[in-house]
Amino acid sequence: MMKSTDNMPLVEEGVEPPPNETRLTIWHKTKANDVKINVEPTATAKSSNCSRRRWLWFGLLTPALMALTGLIFYQQGLWYGLAALYGSLMLLLLIKPGWRWFYIAAVTGPRDTVGVIAYIRLLLFVKRQQRKNLNVADLFEANVAQHPDKLAIISDSQQWSFRQLNEHANRVANVFHSHGYKKGDVVGLLLENRAEFVATWLGLSKIGIIAPLINTNLRGTSLQHSIKVGQCTALIYGSSYRTAVMDIARDLPAHVALYQFNDAGQTSVSSEGLAQGLSQQLNELLHAAPKDKVASGASRADHHDKLVYIYTSGTTGLPKAAVITHARYFFIAAGIHYTLGFKDKDVFYTPLPLYHTAGGVMSIGQMLLFGSTVVIRKKFSASGYFADCARFNCTIGQYIGEMARYILATAAAPHDREHQIRLVFGNGLRPQIWPQFVERFNIAKVGEFYGATEGNANIMNNDNTVGAIGFVSRILPQVYPISIIRADPHTGEPLRNERGLCELCAPHEPGVFIGKIVKGNPSREFLGYVDAKASSKKVVHDVFCKGDMAFISGDLLVADERGYLYFKDRTGDTFRWKGENVSTSEVEAQLSNLIAYKDTIVYGVCIPQTEGRAGMAAIYDPTREVNVATLGAQLAASLPNYARPVFLRFLRRIDLTGTFKLRKVELQQQGFDPNVIEDELYYVQPDGSYAPLTQVIYERIQLNELRF
């Protein structure tokens, strides 16, 4: 098991868990305190026997206690009977669920109360918009009327008021209405982070047009796929992407019209686009269009109509277009607003791409629905994060993925603590760096959330618990029906009992996270993807009873006794080596801490005639700063033997998604073959140190002459 030095996770050593159990205790050591996260044993036969005995006593005592209560009622009167009834119920609760239930209820009560109140406020908010059949533009226009000159979107080069944003949106709506587009049509949007990005899809929504928000990093086949899978009838693209669009223009369906939006100072579309008659100049059309209101006779979007398509990151294949309705947009933006206690006067900072849910819904939604101000940035800068927050007087910051690790790796600066940020929120802040991050940057509260754009299983950590991505109530779990079910960690396939139904995981037992699907319920609806076949793969049937359905996340989570949820890994990323399951995310976190927070990707690779998969770590280190000579000893002090990478690869370049996720599919396919890999390769030796992986060594491994 693992050991560690200061600031590194520490796992108890020398204690062997009972059969079929695993125990992992991670310590985060900081100057202020030690934060302990326990991943406890799974349920065993012993606990099952205890449960059966408890139910037996419950079954025997219940009729006896009820009979006794009735007798007292009859002989002694009402008050004696009520006292006896109360005492009987208390005794029953001590037997089933037991005295421990009272303790858990006491310690989690404040957390659950805050969560329930926020959930009720959210449902009331959503129901109110549904009853009035309002869409996103309706709420935005109400904010425009209330404070037209308040700043809505700020960036280095732009400061747009609510009035300006609305006027641009009206121009967009009028242009496309005059061109014959109507409710239900689909117009793709390929534009960088800027005020016009929001105003464009908002304007399209005013006449019921659906806007697929396309990842600006896509090129070639991936870009063409996104336009086609979104069933676009037109595409609006920024002049910065005209080369990418022209490269695929001839391969797009003939009915797809192209509109080029030019940056400030540019007045014409590309000569190639004009010569071929492929593109129209959108700026000129917008300039001539009315700005005060949308033309009469234009269609209008209803509350449950589709608003935008948001694409998945494509880490495991081509992007899929997830459906976001107006109702779903309300639920996501308002959900985090009420759960984390956002205020309308807050100033939000998001350097995230606005074509994804995190930036485009959670942050921009605060401006559209609640009248807040949002500061955006075209491209994330680790060193500029808190500098921007201080400069623009931001009160809430957003992060995602490995962003917090990049920020933590920057040199110390005065603005690290000289800012007005009272809360940061996002997902992907690893527990291994959480304490260091909040201490260095003086962050009072972290609101970590978890969820998928297309899914209905969304959770939030509302009480600053280190490492937790959310919680499920242990007192009233039925209020928000999400669960962790037993599943194969490699395939994600649910494990079923003799009745063919799924089984809940015991506390501290890893499993796949699911959310119950209830059609018509805004918090339980599953809208899926534009591609119905892709949607069906995310639904599991006959979960806890025949005929029910749930969204299956594909992620392995674990819940502790108090209901706090912790991310463990993605199914398929966990691999087995030396008879043990290895979590890639845990190894990545440990290794990254050892090498000054550099990008690290861990995956399993096959070795001929060897059971399981050997761990391999790809480290982005183009200037070769990592000391390989000492890395083996450091890993030995931080990771158990089976979890230490067998192979190392030092990358000269790295491929990130728009949400700062690391791509590993191609790396895994390349394996550790020096014939196809130009990067430096190393392999572990019997003493734990690493040596260069040459062609001769590779051939010996293939012949099974070297064993690990």
PDB file of N, CA, C and O in Angstrom, residues 313 315 351-353 355-356 379-382 399-406 430 599 655-663:
ATOM      1  N   SER A 313     -16.978  16.044 -25.899  1.00  0.00           N
ATOM      2  CA  SER A 313     -15.588  16.403 -26.192  1.00  0.00           C
ATOM      3  C   SER A 313     -14.951  15.530 -27.257  1.00  0.00           C
ATOM      4  O   SER A 313     -13.962  15.906 -27.862  1.00  0.00           O
ATOM      5  N   THR A 315     -13.463  12.528 -26.739  1.00  0.00           N
ATOM      6  CA  THR A 315     -12.232  11.894 -26.259  1.00  0.00           C
ATOM      7  C   THR A 315     -12.144  10.441 -26.707  1.00  0.00           C
ATOM      8  O   THR A 315     -11.072   9.860 -26.760  1.00  0.00           O
ATOM      9  N   PRO A 351     -12.989  31.588 -18.290  1.00  0.00           N
ATOM     10  CA  PRO A 351     -12.135  31.524 -19.466  1.00  0.00           C
ATOM     11  C   PRO A 351     -12.406  30.262 -20.285  1.00  0.00           C
ATOM     12  O   PRO A 351     -11.606  29.882 -21.146  1.00  0.00           O
ATOM     13  N   LEU A 352     -13.533  29.616 -20.032  1.00  0.00           N
ATOM     14  CA  LEU A 352     -13.874  28.362 -20.697  1.00  0.00           C
ATOM     15  C   LEU A 352     -14.519  28.626 -22.043  1.00  0.00           C
ATOM     16  O   LEU A 352     -15.132  29.682 -22.264  1.00  0.00           O
ATOM     17  N   PRO A 353     -14.442  27.674 -22.962  1.00  0.00           N
ATOM     18  CA  PRO A 353     -15.109  27.840 -24.258  1.00  0.00           C
ATOM     19  C   PRO A 353     -16.619  27.902 -24.073  1.00  0.00           C
ATOM     20  O   PRO A 353     -17.200  27.094 -23.337  1.00  0.00           O
ATOM     21  N   TYR A 355     -18.855  27.155 -26.144  1.00  0.00           N
ATOM     22  CA  TYR A 355     -19.602  26.126 -26.881  1.00  0.00           C
ATOM     23  C   TYR A 355     -19.841  24.884 -26.027  1.00  0.00           C
ATOM     24  O   TYR A 355     -20.451  23.922 -26.498  1.00  0.00           O
ATOM     25  N   HIS A 356     -19.374  24.879 -24.789  1.00  0.00           N
ATOM     26  CA  HIS A 356     -19.635  23.768 -23.881  1.00  0.00           C
ATOM     27  C   HIS A 356     -20.572  24.211 -22.758  1.00  0.00           C
ATOM     28  O   HIS A 356     -20.744  25.402 -22.485  1.00  0.00           O
ATOM     29  N   LYS A 379      -9.044  32.706 -24.664  1.00  0.00           N
ATOM     30  CA  LYS A 379      -8.235  31.519 -24.407  1.00  0.00           C
ATOM     31  C   LYS A 379      -7.760  31.532 -22.968  1.00  0.00           C
ATOM     32  O   LYS A 379      -7.316  32.558 -22.456  1.00  0.00           O
ATOM     33  N   PHE A 380      -7.860  30.397 -22.313  1.00  0.00           N
ATOM     34  CA  PHE A 380      -7.460  30.281 -20.914  1.00  0.00           C
ATOM     35  C   PHE A 380      -5.968  30.559 -20.735  1.00  0.00           C
ATOM     36  O   PHE A 380      -5.128  30.104 -21.503  1.00  0.00           O
ATOM     37  N   SER A 381      -5.653  31.318 -19.692  1.00  0.00           N
ATOM     38  CA  SER A 381      -4.271  31.588 -19.310  1.00  0.00           C
ATOM     39  C   SER A 381      -4.127  31.292 -17.827  1.00  0.00           C
ATOM     40  O   SER A 381      -4.806  31.899 -16.991  1.00  0.00           O
ATOM     41  N   ALA A 382      -3.253  30.355 -17.489  1.00  0.00           N
ATOM     42  CA  ALA A 382      -3.063  29.989 -16.079  1.00  0.00           C
ATOM     43  C   ALA A 382      -2.535  31.175 -15.277  1.00  0.00           C
ATOM     44  O   ALA A 382      -3.026  31.480 -14.185  1.00  0.00           O
ATOM     45  N   TYR A 399     -13.745  26.992 -13.093  1.00  0.00           N
ATOM     46  CA  TYR A 399     -12.639  26.161 -13.573  1.00  0.00           C
ATOM     47  C   TYR A 399     -13.229  24.879 -14.145  1.00  0.00           C
ATOM     48  O   TYR A 399     -14.416  24.569 -13.973  1.00  0.00           O
ATOM     49  N   ILE A 400     -12.391  24.101 -14.802  1.00  0.00           N
ATOM     50  CA  ILE A 400     -12.817  22.804 -15.301  1.00  0.00           C
ATOM     51  C   ILE A 400     -11.581  21.957 -15.575  1.00  0.00           C
ATOM     52  O   ILE A 400     -10.495  22.478 -15.854  1.00  0.00           O
ATOM     53  N   GLY A 401     -11.753  20.643 -15.471  1.00  0.00           N
ATOM     54  CA  GLY A 401     -10.678  19.731 -15.801  1.00  0.00           C
ATOM     55  C   GLY A 401      -9.413  19.994 -15.011  1.00  0.00           C
ATOM     56  O   GLY A 401      -9.444  20.163 -13.794  1.00  0.00           O
ATOM     57  N   GLU A 402      -8.305  20.068 -15.719  1.00  0.00           N
ATOM     58  CA  GLU A 402      -7.005  20.237 -15.084  1.00  0.00           C
ATOM     59  C   GLU A 402      -6.630  21.707 -14.902  1.00  0.00           C
ATOM     60  O   GLU A 402      -5.494  22.017 -14.554  1.00  0.00           O
ATOM     61  N   MET A 403      -7.571  22.604 -15.126  1.00  0.00           N
ATOM     62  CA  MET A 403      -7.278  24.035 -15.070  1.00  0.00           C
ATOM     63  C   MET A 403      -6.682  24.460 -13.724  1.00  0.00           C
ATOM     64  O   MET A 403      -5.726  25.244 -13.667  1.00  0.00           O
ATOM     65  N   ALA A 404      -7.242  23.944 -12.626  1.00  0.00           N
ATOM     66  CA  ALA A 404      -6.746  24.326 -11.300  1.00  0.00           C
ATOM     67  C   ALA A 404      -5.289  23.901 -11.119  1.00  0.00           C
ATOM     68  O   ALA A 404      -4.503  24.611 -10.481  1.00  0.00           O
ATOM     69  N   ARG A 405      -4.939  22.767 -11.676  1.00  0.00           N
ATOM     70  CA  ARG A 405      -3.554  22.295 -11.566  1.00  0.00           C
ATOM     71  C   ARG A 405      -2.612  23.221 -12.334  1.00  0.00           C
ATOM     72  O   ARG A 405      -1.501  23.515 -11.871  1.00  0.00           O
ATOM     73  N   TYR A 406      -3.031  23.692 -13.506  1.00  0.00           N
ATOM     74  CA  TYR A 406      -2.202  24.620 -14.272  1.00  0.00           C
ATOM     75  C   TYR A 406      -2.000  25.928 -13.507  1.00  0.00           C
ATOM     76  O   TYR A 406      -0.901  26.495 -13.474  1.00  0.00           O
ATOM     77  N   ARG A 430      -8.915  18.024  -8.412  1.00  0.00           N
ATOM     78  CA  ARG A 430      -8.534  16.757  -7.779  1.00  0.00           C
ATOM     79  C   ARG A 430      -8.302  16.940  -6.286  1.00  0.00           C
ATOM     80  O   ARG A 430      -7.745  17.951  -5.850  1.00  0.00           O
ATOM     81  N   ASP A 599       1.242  17.750 -17.209  1.00  0.00           N
ATOM     82  CA  ASP A 599       0.194  16.913 -17.788  1.00  0.00           C
ATOM     83  C   ASP A 599       0.639  15.457 -17.807  1.00  0.00           C
ATOM     84  O   ASP A 599       1.742  15.132 -18.267  1.00  0.00           O
ATOM     85  N   ASP A 655      -2.355  16.662 -26.813  1.00  0.00           N
ATOM     86  CA  ASP A 655      -3.630  16.979 -27.441  1.00  0.00           C
ATOM     87  C   ASP A 655      -4.693  17.090 -26.357  1.00  0.00           C
ATOM     88  O   ASP A 655      -4.978  16.130 -25.648  1.00  0.00           O
ATOM     89  N   LEU A 656      -5.262  18.297 -26.213  1.00  0.00           N
ATOM     90  CA  LEU A 656      -6.293  18.544 -25.207  1.00  0.00           C
ATOM     91  C   LEU A 656      -7.623  18.824 -25.883  1.00  0.00           C
ATOM     92  O   LEU A 656      -7.670  19.367 -26.983  1.00  0.00           O
ATOM     93  N   THR A 657      -8.711  18.440 -25.225  1.00  0.00           N
ATOM     94  CA  THR A 657     -10.037  18.825 -25.698  1.00  0.00           C
ATOM     95  C   THR A 657     -10.315  20.261 -25.271  1.00  0.00           C
ATOM     96  O   THR A 657      -9.547  20.861 -24.517  1.00  0.00           O
ATOM     97  N   GLY A 658     -11.451  20.795 -25.728  1.00  0.00           N
ATOM     98  CA  GLY A 658     -11.815  22.158 -25.370  1.00  0.00           C
ATOM     99  C   GLY A 658     -12.089  22.343 -23.893  1.00  0.00           C
ATOM    100  O   GLY A 658     -12.070  23.461 -23.392  1.00  0.00           O
ATOM    101  N   THR A 659     -12.345  21.241 -23.175  1.00  0.00           N
ATOM    102  CA  THR A 659     -12.586  21.316 -21.735  1.00  0.00           C
ATOM    103  C   THR A 659     -11.398  20.777 -20.950  1.00  0.00           C
ATOM    104  O   THR A 659     -11.551  20.273 -19.847  1.00  0.00           O
ATOM    105  N   PHE A 660     -10.220  20.858 -21.550  1.00  0.00           N
ATOM    106  CA  PHE A 660      -8.968  20.520 -20.886  1.00  0.00           C
ATOM    107  C   PHE A 660      -8.944  19.067 -20.402  1.00  0.00           C
ATOM    108  O   PHE A 660      -8.436  18.758 -19.328  1.00  0.00           O
ATOM    109  N   LYS A 661      -9.516  18.194 -21.214  1.00  0.00           N
ATOM    110  CA  LYS A 661      -9.403  16.763 -20.961  1.00  0.00           C
ATOM    111  C   LYS A 661      -8.297  16.212 -21.856  1.00  0.00           C
ATOM    112  O   LYS A 661      -8.094  16.672 -22.974  1.00  0.00           O
ATOM    113  N   LEU A 662      -7.586  15.223 -21.352  1.00  0.00           N
ATOM    114  CA  LEU A 662      -6.461  14.650 -22.077  1.00  0.00           C
ATOM    115  C   LEU A 662      -6.926  13.469 -22.923  1.00  0.00           C
ATOM    116  O   LEU A 662      -7.655  12.610 -22.451  1.00  0.00           O
ATOM    117  N   ARG A 663      -6.497  13.432 -24.160  1.00  0.00           N
ATOM    118  CA  ARG A 663      -6.866  12.327 -25.045  1.00  0.00           C
ATOM    119  C   ARG A 663      -5.868  11.184 -24.865  1.00  0.00           C
ATOM    120  O   ARG A 663      -4.663  11.384 -24.891  1.00  0.00           O
TER     121      ARG A 663
END
